[in-house]
């Protein structure tokens, strides 16, 4: 039987939703080791980071092991058992290294992999607890596009528009563009946002699930954090909470900046909500809405699916 001693729990969110912030706070807790493993998703690609000479491989463990065992002639059942064995050994080493009893794996699924991620969590970790961290998808899109100023797919060249936009915003020039987003970026990031949260109901069938909002975490950080610690059955003493809050403060994570002050090539950008309003056009909003359906209304970000009409 696998995973009984070192049961993993999970935080699932779209990219750019505050998982790095949450992991900083959780890792400051004496009982919690929060890590990003990329176990599931059957995904691999290459990205070129700003200033790097060579591209970096992003690959999930299931994708890697499938490739590793490709020519062994192993059965599907044996491959799964070997993957479980590897994860079990990994968890043992994580527990030994950290000295902590609770493991929390933060997952921001790659686009078109969310269903695979939750299916494998159901299969491999049926007793795990899951926190879904939800942020306004329009802020996810805005933050995501800025974040990708620092990297690009290794097989793609920047278009003339992308080069111009990147130059304007990284150099903070006063030149204005008629539109900030491209259709392909809206399509990608709208799916990056909505796909993970569409697995929430599926996850609830087998797991104890808690949904929290990034915006609530911004406003009532201590209250939401304490609630999450209780969810993971961890200590919530005042001393512990203060330490977690200190480690996760925006000022500490951004090397001294105040919230709302952006450095465009930084991983931690502004730490605010509602920044999308500075960039969305009517056309952007209409396309975003077509992709995400009822999600903005369902999670309390809008009261009407025609919200983009207000941007005119």
PDB file of C-alpha atoms in Angstrom:
ATOM      1  CA  UNK A   1       0.000   0.000   0.000  1.00  0.00           C
ATOM      2  CA  UNK A   2       1.435   3.331  -1.038  1.00  0.00           C
ATOM      3  CA  UNK A   3       1.336   6.798   0.531  1.00  0.00           C
ATOM      4  CA  UNK A   4      -0.105   5.822   3.943  1.00  0.00           C
ATOM      5  CA  UNK A   5       2.727   7.252   6.015  1.00  0.00           C
ATOM      6  CA  UNK A   6       3.303  10.460   4.107  1.00  0.00           C
ATOM      7  CA  UNK A   7      -0.079  11.465   2.721  1.00  0.00           C
ATOM      8  CA  UNK A   8       0.120  14.355   0.271  1.00  0.00           C
ATOM      9  CA  UNK A   9      -2.345  17.208   0.170  1.00  0.00           C
ATOM     10  CA  UNK A  10      -2.713  19.707  -2.670  1.00  0.00           C
ATOM     11  CA  UNK A  11      -3.229  23.330  -3.598  1.00  0.00           C
ATOM     12  CA  UNK A  12      -4.593  23.618  -7.130  1.00  0.00           C
ATOM     13  CA  UNK A  13      -4.865  26.891  -9.035  1.00  0.00           C
ATOM     14  CA  UNK A  14      -4.304  28.447 -12.400  1.00  0.00           C
ATOM     15  CA  UNK A  15      -0.845  30.003 -12.852  1.00  0.00           C
ATOM     16  CA  UNK A  16      -0.461  33.559 -11.507  1.00  0.00           C
ATOM     17  CA  UNK A  17      -3.060  33.003  -8.770  1.00  0.00           C
ATOM     18  CA  UNK A  18      -0.947  33.383  -5.630  1.00  0.00           C
ATOM     19  CA  UNK A  19       0.349  29.836  -5.130  1.00  0.00           C
ATOM     20  CA  UNK A  20       3.924  31.066  -4.639  1.00  0.00           C
ATOM     21  CA  UNK A  21       2.665  33.434  -1.932  1.00  0.00           C
ATOM     22  CA  UNK A  22       0.661  30.680  -0.280  1.00  0.00           C
ATOM     23  CA  UNK A  23       3.574  28.239  -0.405  1.00  0.00           C
ATOM     24  CA  UNK A  24       5.886  30.787   1.267  1.00  0.00           C
ATOM     25  CA  UNK A  25       3.460  31.138   4.163  1.00  0.00           C
ATOM     26  CA  UNK A  26       2.831  27.406   4.503  1.00  0.00           C
ATOM     27  CA  UNK A  27       6.524  26.542   4.395  1.00  0.00           C
ATOM     28  CA  UNK A  28       7.100  28.855   7.361  1.00  0.00           C
ATOM     29  CA  UNK A  29       4.840  26.567   9.397  1.00  0.00           C
ATOM     30  CA  UNK A  30       6.736  24.038  11.544  1.00  0.00           C
ATOM     31  CA  UNK A  31       4.552  21.128  10.394  1.00  0.00           C
ATOM     32  CA  UNK A  32       4.059  21.813   6.670  1.00  0.00           C
ATOM     33  CA  UNK A  33       6.364  21.224   3.716  1.00  0.00           C
ATOM     34  CA  UNK A  34       4.896  22.870   0.592  1.00  0.00           C
ATOM     35  CA  UNK A  35       6.554  21.826  -2.638  1.00  0.00           C
ATOM     36  CA  UNK A  36       5.932  21.904  -6.389  1.00  0.00           C
ATOM     37  CA  UNK A  37       6.507  18.460  -7.874  1.00  0.00           C
ATOM     38  CA  UNK A  38       4.743  18.473 -11.257  1.00  0.00           C
ATOM     39  CA  UNK A  39       3.736  14.830 -10.875  1.00  0.00           C
ATOM     40  CA  UNK A  40       0.845  14.676 -13.332  1.00  0.00           C
ATOM     41  CA  UNK A  41      -0.365  16.137 -16.622  1.00  0.00           C
ATOM     42  CA  UNK A  42       1.449  14.144 -19.316  1.00  0.00           C
ATOM     43  CA  UNK A  43       3.129  17.367 -20.441  1.00  0.00           C
ATOM     44  CA  UNK A  44       6.515  18.560 -21.704  1.00  0.00           C
ATOM     45  CA  UNK A  45       7.845  21.655 -23.448  1.00  0.00           C
ATOM     46  CA  UNK A  46      10.866  23.935 -23.645  1.00  0.00           C
ATOM     47  CA  UNK A  47      10.922  27.577 -22.555  1.00  0.00           C
ATOM     48  CA  UNK A  48      13.648  30.162 -22.923  1.00  0.00           C
ATOM     49  CA  UNK A  49      14.021  32.374 -19.859  1.00  0.00           C
ATOM     50  CA  UNK A  50      15.168  35.972 -20.112  1.00  0.00           C
ATOM     51  CA  UNK A  51      18.971  36.086 -20.206  1.00  0.00           C
ATOM     52  CA  UNK A  52      19.389  32.318 -20.615  1.00  0.00           C
ATOM     53  CA  UNK A  53      21.427  30.850 -23.465  1.00  0.00           C
ATOM     54  CA  UNK A  54      19.684  27.496 -23.540  1.00  0.00           C
ATOM     55  CA  UNK A  55      16.007  26.556 -23.181  1.00  0.00           C
ATOM     56  CA  UNK A  56      14.716  24.900 -20.020  1.00  0.00           C
ATOM     57  CA  UNK A  57      12.701  21.665 -20.025  1.00  0.00           C
ATOM     58  CA  UNK A  58       9.349  21.659 -18.266  1.00  0.00           C
ATOM     59  CA  UNK A  59       8.102  18.095 -17.880  1.00  0.00           C
ATOM     60  CA  UNK A  60       5.669  16.284 -15.604  1.00  0.00           C
ATOM     61  CA  UNK A  61       6.783  13.099 -13.891  1.00  0.00           C
ATOM     62  CA  UNK A  62       4.185  10.919 -15.604  1.00  0.00           C
ATOM     63  CA  UNK A  63       5.339  12.183 -19.011  1.00  0.00           C
ATOM     64  CA  UNK A  64       8.980  11.515 -18.125  1.00  0.00           C
ATOM     65  CA  UNK A  65       8.352   7.994 -16.836  1.00  0.00           C
ATOM     66  CA  UNK A  66       6.266   7.097 -19.893  1.00  0.00           C
ATOM     67  CA  UNK A  67       9.221   8.139 -22.027  1.00  0.00           C
ATOM     68  CA  UNK A  68      11.686   6.320 -19.779  1.00  0.00           C
ATOM     69  CA  UNK A  69       9.779   3.043 -20.013  1.00  0.00           C
ATOM     70  CA  UNK A  70       8.894   3.376 -23.689  1.00  0.00           C
ATOM     71  CA  UNK A  71      11.174   0.579 -24.885  1.00  0.00           C
ATOM     72  CA  UNK A  72      11.019  -1.753 -21.881  1.00  0.00           C
ATOM     73  CA  UNK A  73       7.892  -3.589 -22.906  1.00  0.00           C
ATOM     74  CA  UNK A  74       6.406  -3.004 -19.447  1.00  0.00           C
ATOM     75  CA  UNK A  75       2.656  -3.383 -19.043  1.00  0.00           C
ATOM     76  CA  UNK A  76       0.515  -0.366 -18.173  1.00  0.00           C
ATOM     77  CA  UNK A  77      -0.087  -1.865 -14.725  1.00  0.00           C
ATOM     78  CA  UNK A  78       3.651  -2.271 -14.073  1.00  0.00           C
ATOM     79  CA  UNK A  79       4.382   1.277 -15.255  1.00  0.00           C
ATOM     80  CA  UNK A  80       1.807   2.605 -12.825  1.00  0.00           C
ATOM     81  CA  UNK A  81       3.293   0.549  -9.982  1.00  0.00           C
ATOM     82  CA  UNK A  82       6.770   1.875 -10.745  1.00  0.00           C
ATOM     83  CA  UNK A  83       5.466   5.455 -10.800  1.00  0.00           C
ATOM     84  CA  UNK A  84       3.778   4.902  -7.431  1.00  0.00           C
ATOM     85  CA  UNK A  85       6.981   3.476  -6.040  1.00  0.00           C
ATOM     86  CA  UNK A  86       8.962   6.492  -7.208  1.00  0.00           C
ATOM     87  CA  UNK A  87       6.476   8.936  -5.682  1.00  0.00           C
ATOM     88  CA  UNK A  88       6.458   6.959  -2.430  1.00  0.00           C
ATOM     89  CA  UNK A  89      10.263   7.168  -2.252  1.00  0.00           C
ATOM     90  CA  UNK A  90      10.128  10.864  -3.076  1.00  0.00           C
ATOM     91  CA  UNK A  91       7.658  11.499  -0.256  1.00  0.00           C
ATOM     92  CA  UNK A  92       9.863   9.580   2.166  1.00  0.00           C
ATOM     93  CA  UNK A  93      12.844  11.764   1.259  1.00  0.00           C
ATOM     94  CA  UNK A  94      10.759  14.953   1.446  1.00  0.00           C
ATOM     95  CA  UNK A  95       9.609  14.067   4.944  1.00  0.00           C
ATOM     96  CA  UNK A  96      13.134  13.152   6.032  1.00  0.00           C
ATOM     97  CA  UNK A  97      14.605  16.337   4.530  1.00  0.00           C
ATOM     98  CA  UNK A  98      12.016  18.729   5.924  1.00  0.00           C
ATOM     99  CA  UNK A  99      11.345  17.031   9.240  1.00  0.00           C
ATOM    100  CA  UNK A 100       7.668  17.936   8.760  1.00  0.00           C
ATOM    101  CA  UNK A 101       4.641  15.675   8.878  1.00  0.00           C
ATOM    102  CA  UNK A 102       2.361  17.347   6.305  1.00  0.00           C
ATOM    103  CA  UNK A 103       3.221  17.575   2.616  1.00  0.00           C
ATOM    104  CA  UNK A 104       1.350  20.052   0.423  1.00  0.00           C
ATOM    105  CA  UNK A 105       1.937  19.871  -3.326  1.00  0.00           C
ATOM    106  CA  UNK A 106       1.072  23.075  -5.191  1.00  0.00           C
ATOM    107  CA  UNK A 107      -0.142  22.457  -8.719  1.00  0.00           C
ATOM    108  CA  UNK A 108      -0.798  24.973 -11.467  1.00  0.00           C
ATOM    109  CA  UNK A 109      -1.808  22.643 -14.300  1.00  0.00           C
ATOM    110  CA  UNK A 110      -0.457  23.285 -17.753  1.00  0.00           C
ATOM    111  CA  UNK A 111      -3.147  24.181 -20.273  1.00  0.00           C
ATOM    112  CA  UNK A 112      -5.289  21.189 -21.344  1.00  0.00           C
ATOM    113  CA  UNK A 113      -3.960  18.985 -18.524  1.00  0.00           C
ATOM    114  CA  UNK A 114      -6.314  19.769 -15.607  1.00  0.00           C
ATOM    115  CA  UNK A 115      -8.543  16.742 -16.181  1.00  0.00           C
ATOM    116  CA  UNK A 116      -5.504  14.451 -16.214  1.00  0.00           C
ATOM    117  CA  UNK A 117      -4.169  16.048 -13.035  1.00  0.00           C
ATOM    118  CA  UNK A 118      -7.354  15.552 -11.022  1.00  0.00           C
ATOM    119  CA  UNK A 119      -7.873  12.035 -12.427  1.00  0.00           C
ATOM    120  CA  UNK A 120      -4.431  10.994 -11.205  1.00  0.00           C
ATOM    121  CA  UNK A 121      -4.846  12.676  -7.825  1.00  0.00           C
ATOM    122  CA  UNK A 122      -8.089  10.730  -7.442  1.00  0.00           C
ATOM    123  CA  UNK A 123      -6.277   7.537  -8.385  1.00  0.00           C
ATOM    124  CA  UNK A 124      -2.975   7.977  -6.530  1.00  0.00           C
ATOM    125  CA  UNK A 125      -4.077  10.083  -3.531  1.00  0.00           C
ATOM    126  CA  UNK A 126      -7.780   9.321  -2.866  1.00  0.00           C
ATOM    127  CA  UNK A 127      -7.611  10.470   0.776  1.00  0.00           C
ATOM    128  CA  UNK A 128      -5.871  13.790   0.154  1.00  0.00           C
ATOM    129  CA  UNK A 129      -7.268  17.204   1.030  1.00  0.00           C
ATOM    130  CA  UNK A 130      -7.357  19.823  -1.725  1.00  0.00           C
ATOM    131  CA  UNK A 131      -7.439  23.614  -1.569  1.00  0.00           C
ATOM    132  CA  UNK A 132      -8.488  25.387  -4.749  1.00  0.00           C
ATOM    133  CA  UNK A 133      -7.095  28.910  -4.892  1.00  0.00           C
ATOM    134  CA  UNK A 134      -9.237  30.977  -7.276  1.00  0.00           C
ATOM    135  CA  UNK A 135      -8.288  34.416  -8.612  1.00  0.00           C
ATOM    136  CA  UNK A 136     -10.184  36.644 -11.039  1.00  0.00           C
ATOM    137  CA  UNK A 137      -9.278  35.127 -14.402  1.00  0.00           C
ATOM    138  CA  UNK A 138      -8.849  38.520 -16.008  1.00  0.00           C
ATOM    139  CA  UNK A 139      -6.108  39.357 -13.503  1.00  0.00           C
ATOM    140  CA  UNK A 140      -4.597  35.934 -14.173  1.00  0.00           C
ATOM    141  CA  UNK A 141      -4.473  36.803 -17.875  1.00  0.00           C
ATOM    142  CA  UNK A 142      -2.944  40.226 -17.244  1.00  0.00           C
ATOM    143  CA  UNK A 143      -0.332  38.917 -14.829  1.00  0.00           C
ATOM    144  CA  UNK A 144       0.408  35.954 -17.090  1.00  0.00           C
ATOM    145  CA  UNK A 145       1.149  38.045 -20.156  1.00  0.00           C
ATOM    146  CA  UNK A 146       3.465  40.304 -18.179  1.00  0.00           C
ATOM    147  CA  UNK A 147       5.180  37.270 -16.664  1.00  0.00           C
ATOM    148  CA  UNK A 148       5.847  35.856 -20.120  1.00  0.00           C
ATOM    149  CA  UNK A 149       7.763  38.995 -21.059  1.00  0.00           C
ATOM    150  CA  UNK A 150      10.606  37.177 -19.299  1.00  0.00           C
ATOM    151  CA  UNK A 151      10.377  33.963 -21.292  1.00  0.00           C
ATOM    152  CA  UNK A 152       9.083  32.503 -24.506  1.00  0.00           C
ATOM    153  CA  UNK A 153       8.483  29.102 -26.038  1.00  0.00           C
ATOM    154  CA  UNK A 154      11.802  27.818 -27.286  1.00  0.00           C
ATOM    155  CA  UNK A 155      10.444  27.109 -30.778  1.00  0.00           C
ATOM    156  CA  UNK A 156       8.763  30.501 -31.283  1.00  0.00           C
ATOM    157  CA  UNK A 157      10.119  33.874 -32.312  1.00  0.00           C
ATOM    158  CA  UNK A 158       8.508  37.054 -30.990  1.00  0.00           C
ATOM    159  CA  UNK A 159       6.358  38.901 -33.520  1.00  0.00           C
ATOM    160  CA  UNK A 160       7.017  42.568 -34.278  1.00  0.00           C
ATOM    161  CA  UNK A 161       4.014  43.497 -32.096  1.00  0.00           C
ATOM    162  CA  UNK A 162       5.306  41.377 -29.197  1.00  0.00           C
ATOM    163  CA  UNK A 163       8.758  42.902 -29.462  1.00  0.00           C
ATOM    164  CA  UNK A 164       7.292  46.417 -29.504  1.00  0.00           C
ATOM    165  CA  UNK A 165       4.979  45.758 -26.556  1.00  0.00           C
ATOM    166  CA  UNK A 166       7.772  44.160 -24.581  1.00  0.00           C
ATOM    167  CA  UNK A 167      10.070  47.104 -25.233  1.00  0.00           C
ATOM    168  CA  UNK A 168       7.412  49.639 -24.172  1.00  0.00           C
ATOM    169  CA  UNK A 169       6.551  47.948 -20.907  1.00  0.00           C
ATOM    170  CA  UNK A 170       9.965  46.729 -19.832  1.00  0.00           C
ATOM    171  CA  UNK A 171      11.481  50.129 -20.531  1.00  0.00           C
ATOM    172  CA  UNK A 172       8.421  52.015 -19.199  1.00  0.00           C
ATOM    173  CA  UNK A 173       8.151  54.308 -22.191  1.00  0.00           C
ATOM    174  CA  UNK A 174       5.108  56.577 -22.647  1.00  0.00           C
ATOM    175  CA  UNK A 175       4.169  55.127 -26.032  1.00  0.00           C
ATOM    176  CA  UNK A 176       0.662  53.611 -26.129  1.00  0.00           C
ATOM    177  CA  UNK A 177      -0.560  50.586 -28.052  1.00  0.00           C
ATOM    178  CA  UNK A 178      -4.157  50.427 -29.364  1.00  0.00           C
ATOM    179  CA  UNK A 179      -4.508  46.974 -27.785  1.00  0.00           C
ATOM    180  CA  UNK A 180      -2.400  45.183 -25.178  1.00  0.00           C
ATOM    181  CA  UNK A 181      -3.527  41.550 -25.569  1.00  0.00           C
ATOM    182  CA  UNK A 182      -3.521  39.295 -28.609  1.00  0.00           C
ATOM    183  CA  UNK A 183      -6.369  36.855 -29.295  1.00  0.00           C
ATOM    184  CA  UNK A 184      -4.056  33.869 -28.864  1.00  0.00           C
ATOM    185  CA  UNK A 185      -3.010  35.100 -25.406  1.00  0.00           C
ATOM    186  CA  UNK A 186      -6.610  35.538 -24.292  1.00  0.00           C
ATOM    187  CA  UNK A 187      -7.455  32.069 -25.580  1.00  0.00           C
ATOM    188  CA  UNK A 188      -4.504  30.510 -23.777  1.00  0.00           C
ATOM    189  CA  UNK A 189      -4.902  32.289 -20.442  1.00  0.00           C
ATOM    190  CA  UNK A 190      -8.684  32.046 -20.333  1.00  0.00           C
ATOM    191  CA  UNK A 191      -8.249  28.282 -20.605  1.00  0.00           C
ATOM    192  CA  UNK A 192      -5.356  28.278 -18.134  1.00  0.00           C
ATOM    193  CA  UNK A 193      -7.773  29.883 -15.673  1.00  0.00           C
ATOM    194  CA  UNK A 194     -11.041  28.088 -16.244  1.00  0.00           C
ATOM    195  CA  UNK A 195      -9.808  24.529 -16.769  1.00  0.00           C
ATOM    196  CA  UNK A 196      -8.538  23.923 -13.187  1.00  0.00           C
ATOM    197  CA  UNK A 197     -11.669  25.315 -11.522  1.00  0.00           C
ATOM    198  CA  UNK A 198     -13.864  23.177 -13.744  1.00  0.00           C
ATOM    199  CA  UNK A 199     -12.380  20.154 -11.946  1.00  0.00           C
ATOM    200  CA  UNK A 200     -13.591  21.309  -8.517  1.00  0.00           C
ATOM    201  CA  UNK A 201     -16.857  19.385  -8.623  1.00  0.00           C
ATOM    202  CA  UNK A 202     -15.054  16.255  -9.794  1.00  0.00           C
ATOM    203  CA  UNK A 203     -12.555  16.598  -6.946  1.00  0.00           C
ATOM    204  CA  UNK A 204     -15.353  16.921  -4.384  1.00  0.00           C
ATOM    205  CA  UNK A 205     -16.565  13.416  -5.223  1.00  0.00           C
ATOM    206  CA  UNK A 206     -13.529  11.843  -3.531  1.00  0.00           C
ATOM    207  CA  UNK A 207     -11.784  14.549  -1.540  1.00  0.00           C
ATOM    208  CA  UNK A 208     -12.279  17.057   1.236  1.00  0.00           C
ATOM    209  CA  UNK A 209     -12.120  20.274  -0.844  1.00  0.00           C
ATOM    210  CA  UNK A 210     -11.831  23.886   0.245  1.00  0.00           C
ATOM    211  CA  UNK A 211     -12.181  26.836  -2.165  1.00  0.00           C
ATOM    212  CA  UNK A 212     -10.483  30.126  -1.262  1.00  0.00           C
ATOM    213  CA  UNK A 213     -10.204  33.352  -3.230  1.00  0.00           C
ATOM    214  CA  UNK A 214      -6.996  35.274  -3.868  1.00  0.00           C
ATOM    215  CA  UNK A 215      -8.902  38.508  -3.293  1.00  0.00           C
ATOM    216  CA  UNK A 216     -10.002  37.354   0.186  1.00  0.00           C
ATOM    217  CA  UNK A 217      -6.421  36.368   0.901  1.00  0.00           C
ATOM    218  CA  UNK A 218      -5.340  39.916   0.001  1.00  0.00           C
ATOM    219  CA  UNK A 219      -7.922  41.545   2.270  1.00  0.00           C
ATOM    220  CA  UNK A 220      -7.964  39.107   5.211  1.00  0.00           C
ATOM    221  CA  UNK A 221      -4.661  37.267   4.926  1.00  0.00           C
ATOM    222  CA  UNK A 222      -4.495  36.167   8.553  1.00  0.00           C
ATOM    223  CA  UNK A 223      -8.080  34.890   8.667  1.00  0.00           C
ATOM    224  CA  UNK A 224      -7.825  32.927   5.405  1.00  0.00           C
ATOM    225  CA  UNK A 225      -4.403  31.524   6.296  1.00  0.00           C
ATOM    226  CA  UNK A 226      -5.617  30.349   9.694  1.00  0.00           C
ATOM    227  CA  UNK A 227      -8.610  28.703   8.022  1.00  0.00           C
ATOM    228  CA  UNK A 228      -6.282  26.859   5.628  1.00  0.00           C
ATOM    229  CA  UNK A 229      -4.072  25.667   8.473  1.00  0.00           C
ATOM    230  CA  UNK A 230      -7.099  24.263  10.269  1.00  0.00           C
ATOM    231  CA  UNK A 231      -8.109  22.545   7.041  1.00  0.00           C
ATOM    232  CA  UNK A 232      -4.737  20.785   7.004  1.00  0.00           C
ATOM    233  CA  UNK A 233      -5.092  20.001  10.755  1.00  0.00           C
ATOM    234  CA  UNK A 234      -2.034  22.122  11.586  1.00  0.00           C
ATOM    235  CA  UNK A 235      -1.205  24.397  14.526  1.00  0.00           C
ATOM    236  CA  UNK A 236      -2.736  27.873  14.536  1.00  0.00           C
ATOM    237  CA  UNK A 237      -1.002  29.541  17.472  1.00  0.00           C
ATOM    238  CA  UNK A 238      -0.436  33.298  17.258  1.00  0.00           C
ATOM    239  CA  UNK A 239       3.339  32.804  17.110  1.00  0.00           C
ATOM    240  CA  UNK A 240       3.050  30.420  14.161  1.00  0.00           C
ATOM    241  CA  UNK A 241       0.598  32.666  12.278  1.00  0.00           C
ATOM    242  CA  UNK A 242       2.846  35.723  12.703  1.00  0.00           C
ATOM    243  CA  UNK A 243       5.858  33.823  11.347  1.00  0.00           C
ATOM    244  CA  UNK A 244       3.885  32.605   8.318  1.00  0.00           C
ATOM    245  CA  UNK A 245       2.599  36.110   7.587  1.00  0.00           C
ATOM    246  CA  UNK A 246       6.091  37.583   7.822  1.00  0.00           C
ATOM    247  CA  UNK A 247       7.519  35.051   5.356  1.00  0.00           C
ATOM    248  CA  UNK A 248       4.682  35.654   2.926  1.00  0.00           C
ATOM    249  CA  UNK A 249       4.615  39.443   3.066  1.00  0.00           C
ATOM    250  CA  UNK A 250       4.696  41.141  -0.337  1.00  0.00           C
ATOM    251  CA  UNK A 251       7.548  43.358   0.789  1.00  0.00           C
ATOM    252  CA  UNK A 252       9.720  40.376   1.682  1.00  0.00           C
ATOM    253  CA  UNK A 253       8.832  38.373  -1.425  1.00  0.00           C
ATOM    254  CA  UNK A 254       9.460  41.350  -3.736  1.00  0.00           C
ATOM    255  CA  UNK A 255      12.727  42.451  -2.116  1.00  0.00           C
ATOM    256  CA  UNK A 256      11.320  45.596  -0.534  1.00  0.00           C
ATOM    257  CA  UNK A 257       8.568  46.841  -2.853  1.00  0.00           C
ATOM    258  CA  UNK A 258       5.154  47.979  -1.665  1.00  0.00           C
ATOM    259  CA  UNK A 259       1.979  46.450  -3.105  1.00  0.00           C
ATOM    260  CA  UNK A 260       0.966  48.037  -6.403  1.00  0.00           C
ATOM    261  CA  UNK A 261       4.554  48.918  -7.328  1.00  0.00           C
ATOM    262  CA  UNK A 262       5.478  46.793 -10.316  1.00  0.00           C
ATOM    263  CA  UNK A 263       8.797  45.633 -11.668  1.00  0.00           C
ATOM    264  CA  UNK A 264       7.761  44.246 -15.022  1.00  0.00           C
ATOM    265  CA  UNK A 265      10.335  41.469 -15.205  1.00  0.00           C
ATOM    266  CA  UNK A 266       9.800  40.248 -11.624  1.00  0.00           C
ATOM    267  CA  UNK A 267       8.022  36.995 -10.752  1.00  0.00           C
ATOM    268  CA  UNK A 268       6.155  38.825  -7.965  1.00  0.00           C
ATOM    269  CA  UNK A 269       4.649  41.757  -9.878  1.00  0.00           C
ATOM    270  CA  UNK A 270       2.034  43.948  -8.111  1.00  0.00           C
ATOM    271  CA  UNK A 271       0.191  41.890  -5.507  1.00  0.00           C
ATOM    272  CA  UNK A 272      -3.163  43.605  -6.139  1.00  0.00           C
ATOM    273  CA  UNK A 273      -6.549  42.778  -7.664  1.00  0.00           C
ATOM    274  CA  UNK A 274      -8.367  44.512 -10.506  1.00  0.00           C
ATOM    275  CA  UNK A 275      -5.323  45.397 -12.624  1.00  0.00           C
ATOM    276  CA  UNK A 276      -7.070  43.892 -15.670  1.00  0.00           C
ATOM    277  CA  UNK A 277      -9.229  47.011 -15.923  1.00  0.00           C
ATOM    278  CA  UNK A 278      -6.152  48.959 -17.077  1.00  0.00           C
ATOM    279  CA  UNK A 279      -5.683  46.719 -20.133  1.00  0.00           C
ATOM    280  CA  UNK A 280      -8.921  45.058 -21.287  1.00  0.00           C
ATOM    281  CA  UNK A 281     -10.804  46.281 -24.345  1.00  0.00           C
ATOM    282  CA  UNK A 282     -14.398  45.398 -25.218  1.00  0.00           C
ATOM    283  CA  UNK A 283     -13.125  42.842 -27.745  1.00  0.00           C
ATOM    284  CA  UNK A 284     -10.827  41.294 -25.125  1.00  0.00           C
ATOM    285  CA  UNK A 285     -13.652  40.932 -22.644  1.00  0.00           C
ATOM    286  CA  UNK A 286     -16.055  39.442 -25.183  1.00  0.00           C
ATOM    287  CA  UNK A 287     -13.537  36.801 -26.261  1.00  0.00           C
ATOM    288  CA  UNK A 288     -12.593  35.994 -22.671  1.00  0.00           C
ATOM    289  CA  UNK A 289     -16.254  35.570 -21.730  1.00  0.00           C
ATOM    290  CA  UNK A 290     -16.932  33.264 -24.692  1.00  0.00           C
ATOM    291  CA  UNK A 291     -14.243  30.894 -23.408  1.00  0.00           C
ATOM    292  CA  UNK A 292     -14.962  30.897 -19.655  1.00  0.00           C
ATOM    293  CA  UNK A 293     -18.763  30.745 -19.813  1.00  0.00           C
ATOM    294  CA  UNK A 294     -20.448  31.118 -16.415  1.00  0.00           C
ATOM    295  CA  UNK A 295     -17.224  30.918 -14.370  1.00  0.00           C
ATOM    296  CA  UNK A 296     -16.836  34.641 -13.587  1.00  0.00           C
ATOM    297  CA  UNK A 297     -20.415  34.809 -12.320  1.00  0.00           C
ATOM    298  CA  UNK A 298     -20.224  31.452 -10.536  1.00  0.00           C
ATOM    299  CA  UNK A 299     -17.189  32.512  -8.503  1.00  0.00           C
ATOM    300  CA  UNK A 300     -18.487  35.983  -7.691  1.00  0.00           C
ATOM    301  CA  UNK A 301     -16.401  38.159 -10.001  1.00  0.00           C
ATOM    302  CA  UNK A 302     -19.373  39.391 -12.017  1.00  0.00           C
ATOM    303  CA  UNK A 303     -23.159  39.416 -11.659  1.00  0.00           C
ATOM    304  CA  UNK A 304     -23.854  39.371 -15.396  1.00  0.00           C
ATOM    305  CA  UNK A 305     -22.207  37.498 -18.260  1.00  0.00           C
ATOM    306  CA  UNK A 306     -22.455  40.663 -20.383  1.00  0.00           C
ATOM    307  CA  UNK A 307     -20.015  42.498 -18.070  1.00  0.00           C
ATOM    308  CA  UNK A 308     -17.750  43.361 -21.011  1.00  0.00           C
ATOM    309  CA  UNK A 309     -20.422  45.708 -22.375  1.00  0.00           C
ATOM    310  CA  UNK A 310     -19.400  48.168 -19.647  1.00  0.00           C
ATOM    311  CA  UNK A 311     -15.933  48.507 -21.213  1.00  0.00           C
ATOM    312  CA  UNK A 312     -17.262  50.295 -24.323  1.00  0.00           C
TER     313      UNK A 312
END
